[in-house]
């Protein structure tokens, strides 16, 4: 059963960005103006009118060139874990999209997602397990976030920037560009297409986070649901048991997702045998402040990890299903080569590499 539709304007634009139809061509002249502004801005940085500032450690940017989510956050967490496996001490900076605050602040394990952004909150909570400390800071200016992080955690020797491929004010040493199955869509710039800047553009690594990459270049990653759902207190419930209950209608399931592609999450749940009595698709980064949970059938509420950091305060019984993200070994090897080059130039610890 279908749930709440996404906003009409957003849905219409997303559909138009998939191919070069009449709406895309109608908006194409505006996209030419946008492309000119993007090129002009990039030139201003290149010739020094706008300053590119360095922090005291190398910076790795994980971003994309299309509007909307493409699976950057799981890549950020995978990169951080790999850096830690090499013996490095990474920190994470982000703008904190959708947060109600505007200052520069540290993200703590119990920071409300509304104050720091859902993705930074998820990154902090996910990477806070065990004895390894991963500092996370948010600010509208990533340079400010990185500077504050290094001031509070001086042993940090590499910064991972969640998003920010277009944030040219912060110097970066490695650029990782993430695509999902949409690729570059119709190839037009905003608003006629999904591109935030022209593609191709120079990057160090291209990673496809979807199951069916839209073009051949780059590395691939496998995404799959974890074998269990988790409650707000960390209790694990096997998906197999939830699937049996949903098929027998003992526990009708309501699945909700406020991500870039909610239908993909619903499809993955169904692929694990869960019978979804109702689905609710909401806009990416939805705050859930005005969302009312249906109460007519005693639904078991299932959501994504990113939604859970916002839902658990009002719906502590919600079950979150994690996404297991596994990049192919060739991506890890390419990243290691880039890191080894940085190590030679900047005296980073070499640590040990994995594949």
Tab-separated table of C-alpha atoms in Angstrom:
chain	number	residue	atom	x	y	z
A	1	UNK	CA	0.000	0.000	0.000
A	2	UNK	CA	1.481	3.321	-0.988
A	3	UNK	CA	1.977	6.026	1.585
A	4	UNK	CA	2.249	9.786	1.456
A	5	UNK	CA	3.530	11.027	-1.910
A	6	UNK	CA	6.541	13.244	-2.183
A	7	UNK	CA	5.967	16.922	-3.002
A	8	UNK	CA	4.597	17.375	-6.515
A	9	UNK	CA	7.190	19.930	-7.655
A	10	UNK	CA	10.114	17.850	-6.379
A	11	UNK	CA	8.710	14.655	-7.887
A	12	UNK	CA	8.144	16.387	-11.223
A	13	UNK	CA	11.676	17.755	-11.338
A	14	UNK	CA	13.241	14.429	-10.400
A	15	UNK	CA	11.332	12.744	-13.220
A	16	UNK	CA	12.345	15.496	-15.652
A	17	UNK	CA	16.012	15.084	-14.697
A	18	UNK	CA	16.016	11.463	-15.833
A	19	UNK	CA	15.716	12.293	-19.534
A	20	UNK	CA	15.716	15.261	-21.919
A	21	UNK	CA	11.991	15.812	-22.207
A	22	UNK	CA	9.999	18.973	-22.812
A	23	UNK	CA	10.375	20.293	-19.249
A	24	UNK	CA	14.149	19.776	-19.261
A	25	UNK	CA	14.459	21.649	-22.556
A	26	UNK	CA	12.162	24.399	-21.260
A	27	UNK	CA	14.478	24.919	-18.298
A	28	UNK	CA	17.674	24.476	-20.323
A	29	UNK	CA	18.280	28.227	-20.951
A	30	UNK	CA	18.194	28.816	-17.190
A	31	UNK	CA	20.666	25.990	-16.705
A	32	UNK	CA	23.099	27.745	-19.068
A	33	UNK	CA	23.052	30.772	-16.767
A	34	UNK	CA	23.612	28.547	-13.750
A	35	UNK	CA	26.519	26.809	-15.507
A	36	UNK	CA	28.096	30.189	-16.286
A	37	UNK	CA	27.868	31.217	-12.638
A	38	UNK	CA	29.455	27.937	-11.532
A	39	UNK	CA	32.351	28.354	-13.975
A	40	UNK	CA	32.838	31.988	-12.951
A	41	UNK	CA	32.947	31.058	-9.285
A	42	UNK	CA	35.469	28.302	-9.905
A	43	UNK	CA	37.651	30.730	-11.891
A	44	UNK	CA	37.549	33.246	-9.021
A	45	UNK	CA	39.066	30.609	-6.762
A	46	UNK	CA	41.585	29.582	-9.394
A	47	UNK	CA	42.966	33.105	-9.908
A	48	UNK	CA	42.920	33.942	-6.207
A	49	UNK	CA	40.025	36.400	-5.988
A	50	UNK	CA	38.386	33.974	-3.545
A	51	UNK	CA	40.820	32.349	-1.130
A	52	UNK	CA	41.322	28.611	-0.701
A	53	UNK	CA	42.384	27.957	2.871
A	54	UNK	CA	44.316	24.995	4.202
A	55	UNK	CA	44.061	23.366	7.579
A	56	UNK	CA	47.037	21.701	9.200
A	57	UNK	CA	46.193	18.157	8.072
A	58	UNK	CA	45.157	16.486	4.805
A	59	UNK	CA	41.494	16.733	3.811
A	60	UNK	CA	39.453	14.035	2.037
A	61	UNK	CA	36.175	15.219	0.525
A	62	UNK	CA	33.371	12.736	-0.115
A	63	UNK	CA	30.809	14.455	-2.321
A	64	UNK	CA	28.766	14.309	-5.475
A	65	UNK	CA	27.877	16.459	-8.464
A	66	UNK	CA	24.138	15.781	-8.576
A	67	UNK	CA	21.348	17.250	-6.462
A	68	UNK	CA	19.968	14.940	-3.816
A	69	UNK	CA	21.504	12.052	-1.971
A	70	UNK	CA	23.728	9.509	-3.665
A	71	UNK	CA	24.928	7.462	-0.710
A	72	UNK	CA	27.722	9.751	0.515
A	73	UNK	CA	27.266	9.168	4.243
A	74	UNK	CA	27.939	5.388	4.143
A	75	UNK	CA	31.047	6.163	2.079
A	76	UNK	CA	32.215	8.674	4.684
A	77	UNK	CA	31.856	6.085	7.431
A	78	UNK	CA	33.614	3.417	5.366
A	79	UNK	CA	36.514	5.796	4.640
A	80	UNK	CA	36.802	6.758	8.318
A	81	UNK	CA	36.925	3.114	9.384
A	82	UNK	CA	39.599	2.400	6.791
A	83	UNK	CA	41.690	5.357	7.938
A	84	UNK	CA	41.460	4.087	11.493
A	85	UNK	CA	42.540	0.641	10.316
A	86	UNK	CA	45.649	2.292	8.868
A	87	UNK	CA	46.503	3.724	12.260
A	88	UNK	CA	45.293	7.254	11.521
A	89	UNK	CA	43.114	9.484	13.699
A	90	UNK	CA	40.438	10.932	11.406
A	91	UNK	CA	37.839	13.557	12.202
A	92	UNK	CA	34.689	14.412	10.254
A	93	UNK	CA	33.300	17.817	9.291
A	94	UNK	CA	29.955	18.625	7.712
A	95	UNK	CA	27.630	21.543	7.065
A	96	UNK	CA	24.874	19.765	8.965
A	97	UNK	CA	22.163	20.170	6.355
A	98	UNK	CA	18.683	20.851	7.738
A	99	UNK	CA	19.746	21.690	11.298
A	100	UNK	CA	18.007	24.430	13.267
A	101	UNK	CA	21.278	25.982	14.479
A	102	UNK	CA	23.813	28.038	12.555
A	103	UNK	CA	26.893	28.017	14.767
A	104	UNK	CA	29.989	25.839	14.672
A	105	UNK	CA	29.609	22.997	17.163
A	106	UNK	CA	30.771	19.535	18.046
A	107	UNK	CA	28.435	16.629	17.407
A	108	UNK	CA	28.092	14.424	20.483
A	109	UNK	CA	26.594	10.918	20.652
A	110	UNK	CA	23.439	12.360	22.207
A	111	UNK	CA	23.225	15.546	20.118
A	112	UNK	CA	19.678	16.057	18.783
A	113	UNK	CA	19.592	15.594	15.022
A	114	UNK	CA	17.570	18.805	14.746
A	115	UNK	CA	20.539	20.751	16.128
A	116	UNK	CA	23.405	19.115	14.235
A	117	UNK	CA	21.797	17.549	11.154
A	118	UNK	CA	20.635	13.971	10.704
A	119	UNK	CA	23.678	12.742	8.796
A	120	UNK	CA	26.322	14.116	11.220
A	121	UNK	CA	24.259	12.685	14.104
A	122	UNK	CA	24.186	9.299	12.392
A	123	UNK	CA	27.916	9.415	11.646
A	124	UNK	CA	28.767	10.253	15.263
A	125	UNK	CA	26.506	7.602	16.789
A	126	UNK	CA	27.622	4.912	14.366
A	127	UNK	CA	31.328	5.622	14.781
A	128	UNK	CA	31.168	6.057	18.561
A	129	UNK	CA	31.010	2.326	19.280
A	130	UNK	CA	33.968	0.885	21.111
A	131	UNK	CA	36.998	2.768	22.411
A	132	UNK	CA	37.850	4.603	19.155
A	133	UNK	CA	37.034	8.308	19.284
A	134	UNK	CA	35.850	9.951	16.063
A	135	UNK	CA	35.327	13.700	16.497
A	136	UNK	CA	32.596	15.257	14.345
A	137	UNK	CA	32.018	19.013	13.937
A	138	UNK	CA	29.453	20.965	11.924
A	139	UNK	CA	29.552	24.520	10.573
A	140	UNK	CA	28.226	26.284	7.500
A	141	UNK	CA	31.868	26.935	6.609
A	142	UNK	CA	33.779	23.659	6.552
A	143	UNK	CA	37.069	25.454	7.212
A	144	UNK	CA	35.624	26.723	10.509
A	145	UNK	CA	34.456	23.221	11.388
A	146	UNK	CA	37.867	21.717	10.610
A	147	UNK	CA	39.707	24.442	12.537
A	148	UNK	CA	37.513	23.940	15.602
A	149	UNK	CA	37.903	20.156	15.400
A	150	UNK	CA	41.687	20.386	15.281
A	151	UNK	CA	41.723	22.864	18.174
A	152	UNK	CA	39.742	20.461	20.365
A	153	UNK	CA	41.390	17.266	19.087
A	154	UNK	CA	44.993	18.134	18.126
A	155	UNK	CA	45.945	14.479	17.552
A	156	UNK	CA	43.637	14.360	14.523
A	157	UNK	CA	45.814	13.793	11.468
A	158	UNK	CA	43.263	13.714	8.619
A	159	UNK	CA	39.877	15.363	8.038
A	160	UNK	CA	37.035	13.680	6.130
A	161	UNK	CA	34.520	16.174	4.768
A	162	UNK	CA	30.969	14.857	4.399
A	163	UNK	CA	29.788	16.506	1.175
A	164	UNK	CA	31.515	19.711	0.090
A	165	UNK	CA	32.802	18.847	-3.381
A	166	UNK	CA	31.561	22.300	-4.414
A	167	UNK	CA	32.851	23.983	-1.212
A	168	UNK	CA	36.024	25.311	-2.821
A	169	UNK	CA	37.086	27.521	0.098
A	170	UNK	CA	38.529	24.484	1.882
A	171	UNK	CA	41.628	22.971	0.295
A	172	UNK	CA	41.324	19.240	-0.219
A	173	UNK	CA	43.934	16.599	-0.963
A	174	UNK	CA	41.655	13.765	-2.134
A	175	UNK	CA	38.288	14.127	-3.888
A	176	UNK	CA	35.908	11.149	-3.888
A	177	UNK	CA	32.828	11.589	-6.086
A	178	UNK	CA	29.873	9.297	-5.357
A	179	UNK	CA	27.147	8.333	-7.846
A	180	UNK	CA	24.071	6.169	-7.462
A	181	UNK	CA	22.163	4.400	-10.238
A	182	UNK	CA	20.969	7.717	-11.682
A	183	UNK	CA	24.459	8.688	-12.769
A	184	UNK	CA	24.356	12.214	-14.190
A	185	UNK	CA	20.701	11.903	-15.208
A	186	UNK	CA	19.986	13.796	-18.413
A	187	UNK	CA	23.374	15.526	-18.216
A	188	UNK	CA	21.915	19.022	-17.832
A	189	UNK	CA	22.793	21.487	-15.113
A	190	UNK	CA	20.251	22.685	-12.559
A	191	UNK	CA	17.344	23.330	-12.887
A	192	UNK	CA	17.022	21.485	-16.224
A	193	UNK	CA	18.952	18.506	-14.893
A	194	UNK	CA	20.449	17.207	-11.637
A	195	UNK	CA	24.032	18.452	-12.111
A	196	UNK	CA	25.342	20.990	-9.598
A	197	UNK	CA	28.425	21.488	-11.756
A	198	UNK	CA	29.549	20.252	-15.182
A	199	UNK	CA	30.579	16.618	-15.484
A	200	UNK	CA	33.163	15.287	-16.113
A	201	UNK	CA	35.295	17.294	-13.704
A	202	UNK	CA	38.630	16.401	-12.087
A	203	UNK	CA	38.288	14.050	-9.098
A	204	UNK	CA	40.614	11.433	-7.661
A	205	UNK	CA	38.154	8.563	-7.269
A	206	UNK	CA	34.674	7.809	-8.614
A	207	UNK	CA	32.556	5.384	-6.596
A	208	UNK	CA	29.146	3.984	-7.600
A	209	UNK	CA	26.949	3.281	-4.583
A	210	UNK	CA	24.034	1.786	-6.496
A	211	UNK	CA	23.373	-1.725	-7.748
A	212	UNK	CA	23.391	-0.738	-11.423
A	213	UNK	CA	25.953	1.980	-12.228
A	214	UNK	CA	24.763	4.369	-14.909
A	215	UNK	CA	28.181	4.532	-16.591
A	216	UNK	CA	31.261	2.351	-16.718
A	217	UNK	CA	34.055	4.413	-15.141
A	218	UNK	CA	34.782	4.220	-11.433
A	219	UNK	CA	34.593	1.638	-8.683
A	220	UNK	CA	31.563	-0.114	-7.255
A	221	UNK	CA	30.190	-0.761	-3.800
A	222	UNK	CA	27.666	-3.258	-2.509
A	223	UNK	CA	24.771	-2.049	-0.372
A	224	UNK	CA	22.622	-4.441	1.618
A	225	UNK	CA	20.443	-4.342	4.704
A	226	UNK	CA	21.842	-5.650	7.959
A	227	UNK	CA	20.492	-8.978	9.199
A	228	UNK	CA	18.763	-7.289	12.104
A	229	UNK	CA	16.882	-4.182	13.142
A	230	UNK	CA	17.868	-2.235	16.242
A	231	UNK	CA	15.826	-0.465	18.892
A	232	UNK	CA	16.679	2.874	20.494
A	233	UNK	CA	18.502	1.056	23.310
A	234	UNK	CA	20.585	-1.030	20.906
A	235	UNK	CA	18.630	-4.272	21.156
A	236	UNK	CA	18.832	-6.326	17.960
A	237	UNK	CA	15.847	-8.046	16.355
A	238	UNK	CA	16.546	-10.478	13.485
A	239	UNK	CA	14.869	-9.452	10.233
A	240	UNK	CA	13.931	-13.084	9.675
A	241	UNK	CA	11.676	-13.042	12.741
A	242	UNK	CA	10.081	-9.765	11.675
A	243	UNK	CA	9.499	-11.220	8.224
A	244	UNK	CA	7.664	-14.242	9.644
A	245	UNK	CA	5.460	-12.054	11.823
A	246	UNK	CA	4.638	-9.714	8.949
A	247	UNK	CA	3.649	-12.573	6.646
A	248	UNK	CA	1.355	-14.006	9.332
A	249	UNK	CA	-0.051	-10.478	9.914
A	250	UNK	CA	0.774	-10.721	13.608
A	251	UNK	CA	2.733	-7.505	13.252
A	252	UNK	CA	1.599	-5.289	10.365
A	253	UNK	CA	4.619	-3.238	9.348
A	254	UNK	CA	4.691	0.478	8.578
A	255	UNK	CA	7.898	1.423	6.782
A	256	UNK	CA	8.838	5.097	6.652
A	257	UNK	CA	11.779	6.692	4.869
A	258	UNK	CA	12.836	10.317	4.504
A	259	UNK	CA	15.805	9.761	2.214
A	260	UNK	CA	16.639	10.570	-1.394
A	261	UNK	CA	15.229	7.288	-2.725
A	262	UNK	CA	12.764	5.862	-0.203
A	263	UNK	CA	11.383	3.284	-2.625
A	264	UNK	CA	14.815	1.662	-2.757
A	265	UNK	CA	14.684	1.139	1.024
A	266	UNK	CA	11.182	-0.333	0.807
A	267	UNK	CA	12.295	-2.673	-1.977
A	268	UNK	CA	15.232	-3.880	0.120
A	269	UNK	CA	12.902	-4.619	3.035
A	270	UNK	CA	10.585	-6.600	0.779
A	271	UNK	CA	13.611	-8.386	-0.620
A	272	UNK	CA	14.352	-9.636	2.890
A	273	UNK	CA	10.867	-11.113	3.142
A	274	UNK	CA	9.081	-8.366	5.071
A	275	UNK	CA	5.474	-7.766	4.039
A	276	UNK	CA	4.900	-4.035	4.318
A	277	UNK	CA	1.313	-3.193	5.194
A	278	UNK	CA	1.958	0.499	4.566
A	279	UNK	CA	4.820	2.658	3.298
A	280	UNK	CA	5.372	6.378	3.832
A	281	UNK	CA	7.857	8.180	1.579
A	282	UNK	CA	8.868	11.642	2.769
A	283	UNK	CA	11.309	14.272	1.461
A	284	UNK	CA	15.003	13.799	2.194
A	285	UNK	CA	16.030	15.244	5.602
A	286	UNK	CA	12.382	15.510	6.702
A	287	UNK	CA	12.268	16.604	10.358
A	288	UNK	CA	9.196	14.517	11.378
A	289	UNK	CA	7.998	17.438	13.542
A	290	UNK	CA	4.580	17.443	11.868
A	291	UNK	CA	4.372	13.733	11.082
A	292	UNK	CA	1.566	11.771	12.703
A	293	UNK	CA	1.901	8.032	12.974
A	294	UNK	CA	-1.156	5.998	11.873
A	295	UNK	CA	-2.754	4.366	14.885
A	296	UNK	CA	-5.497	2.271	13.330
A	297	UNK	CA	-3.704	-1.092	13.203
A	298	UNK	CA	-0.949	-1.046	15.814
A	299	UNK	CA	1.802	-0.942	13.204
A	300	UNK	CA	5.368	-1.968	13.878
A	301	UNK	CA	7.353	1.064	12.733
A	302	UNK	CA	10.496	0.422	10.668
A	303	UNK	CA	12.774	3.142	9.325
A	304	UNK	CA	16.296	3.875	8.125
A	305	UNK	CA	19.155	4.648	10.495
A	306	UNK	CA	19.171	8.276	9.364
A	307	UNK	CA	15.469	8.641	10.154
A	308	UNK	CA	15.826	6.870	13.487
A	309	UNK	CA	18.029	9.602	14.965
A	310	UNK	CA	15.020	11.931	14.550
A	311	UNK	CA	12.171	9.471	15.144
A	312	UNK	CA	13.361	7.854	18.367
A	313	UNK	CA	12.672	10.935	20.506
A	314	UNK	CA	8.943	10.774	19.721
A	315	UNK	CA	8.663	7.102	18.736
A	316	UNK	CA	11.133	5.127	20.875
A	317	UNK	CA	9.634	1.833	19.690
A	318	UNK	CA	10.720	2.472	16.090
A	319	UNK	CA	13.034	-0.150	14.608
A	320	UNK	CA	15.992	1.027	12.535
A	321	UNK	CA	17.528	-1.127	9.840
A	322	UNK	CA	21.157	-0.363	9.075
A	323	UNK	CA	22.681	-0.322	5.630
A	324	UNK	CA	25.805	-2.449	5.231
A	325	UNK	CA	28.101	-0.717	2.761
A	326	UNK	CA	30.989	-2.673	1.238
A	327	UNK	CA	33.195	-1.017	-1.423
A	328	UNK	CA	34.996	-3.311	-3.810
A	329	UNK	CA	38.656	-4.088	-2.966
A	330	UNK	CA	39.892	-2.060	-5.947
A	331	UNK	CA	38.415	1.109	-4.424
A	332	UNK	CA	40.215	0.469	-1.144
A	333	UNK	CA	43.465	-0.170	-3.026
A	334	UNK	CA	43.061	3.084	-4.985
A	335	UNK	CA	42.431	4.984	-1.757
A	336	UNK	CA	45.483	3.382	-0.168
A	337	UNK	CA	47.658	4.487	-3.084
A	338	UNK	CA	46.456	8.061	-2.682
A	339	UNK	CA	47.048	7.902	1.063
A	340	UNK	CA	50.542	6.486	0.571
A	341	UNK	CA	51.358	9.381	-1.747
A	342	UNK	CA	50.125	11.814	0.901
A	343	UNK	CA	52.148	9.979	3.537
A	344	UNK	CA	55.307	10.468	1.526
A	345	UNK	CA	54.650	14.198	1.036
A	346	UNK	CA	53.152	15.127	4.400
A	347	UNK	CA	54.750	12.651	6.825
A	348	UNK	CA	51.501	10.900	7.698
A	349	UNK	CA	51.773	7.591	9.548
A	350	UNK	CA	51.728	4.790	7.005
A	351	UNK	CA	49.918	2.344	9.276
A	352	UNK	CA	48.848	-0.842	7.580
A	353	UNK	CA	46.659	-1.280	4.540
A	354	UNK	CA	43.733	-3.567	3.986
A	355	UNK	CA	42.042	-4.725	0.848
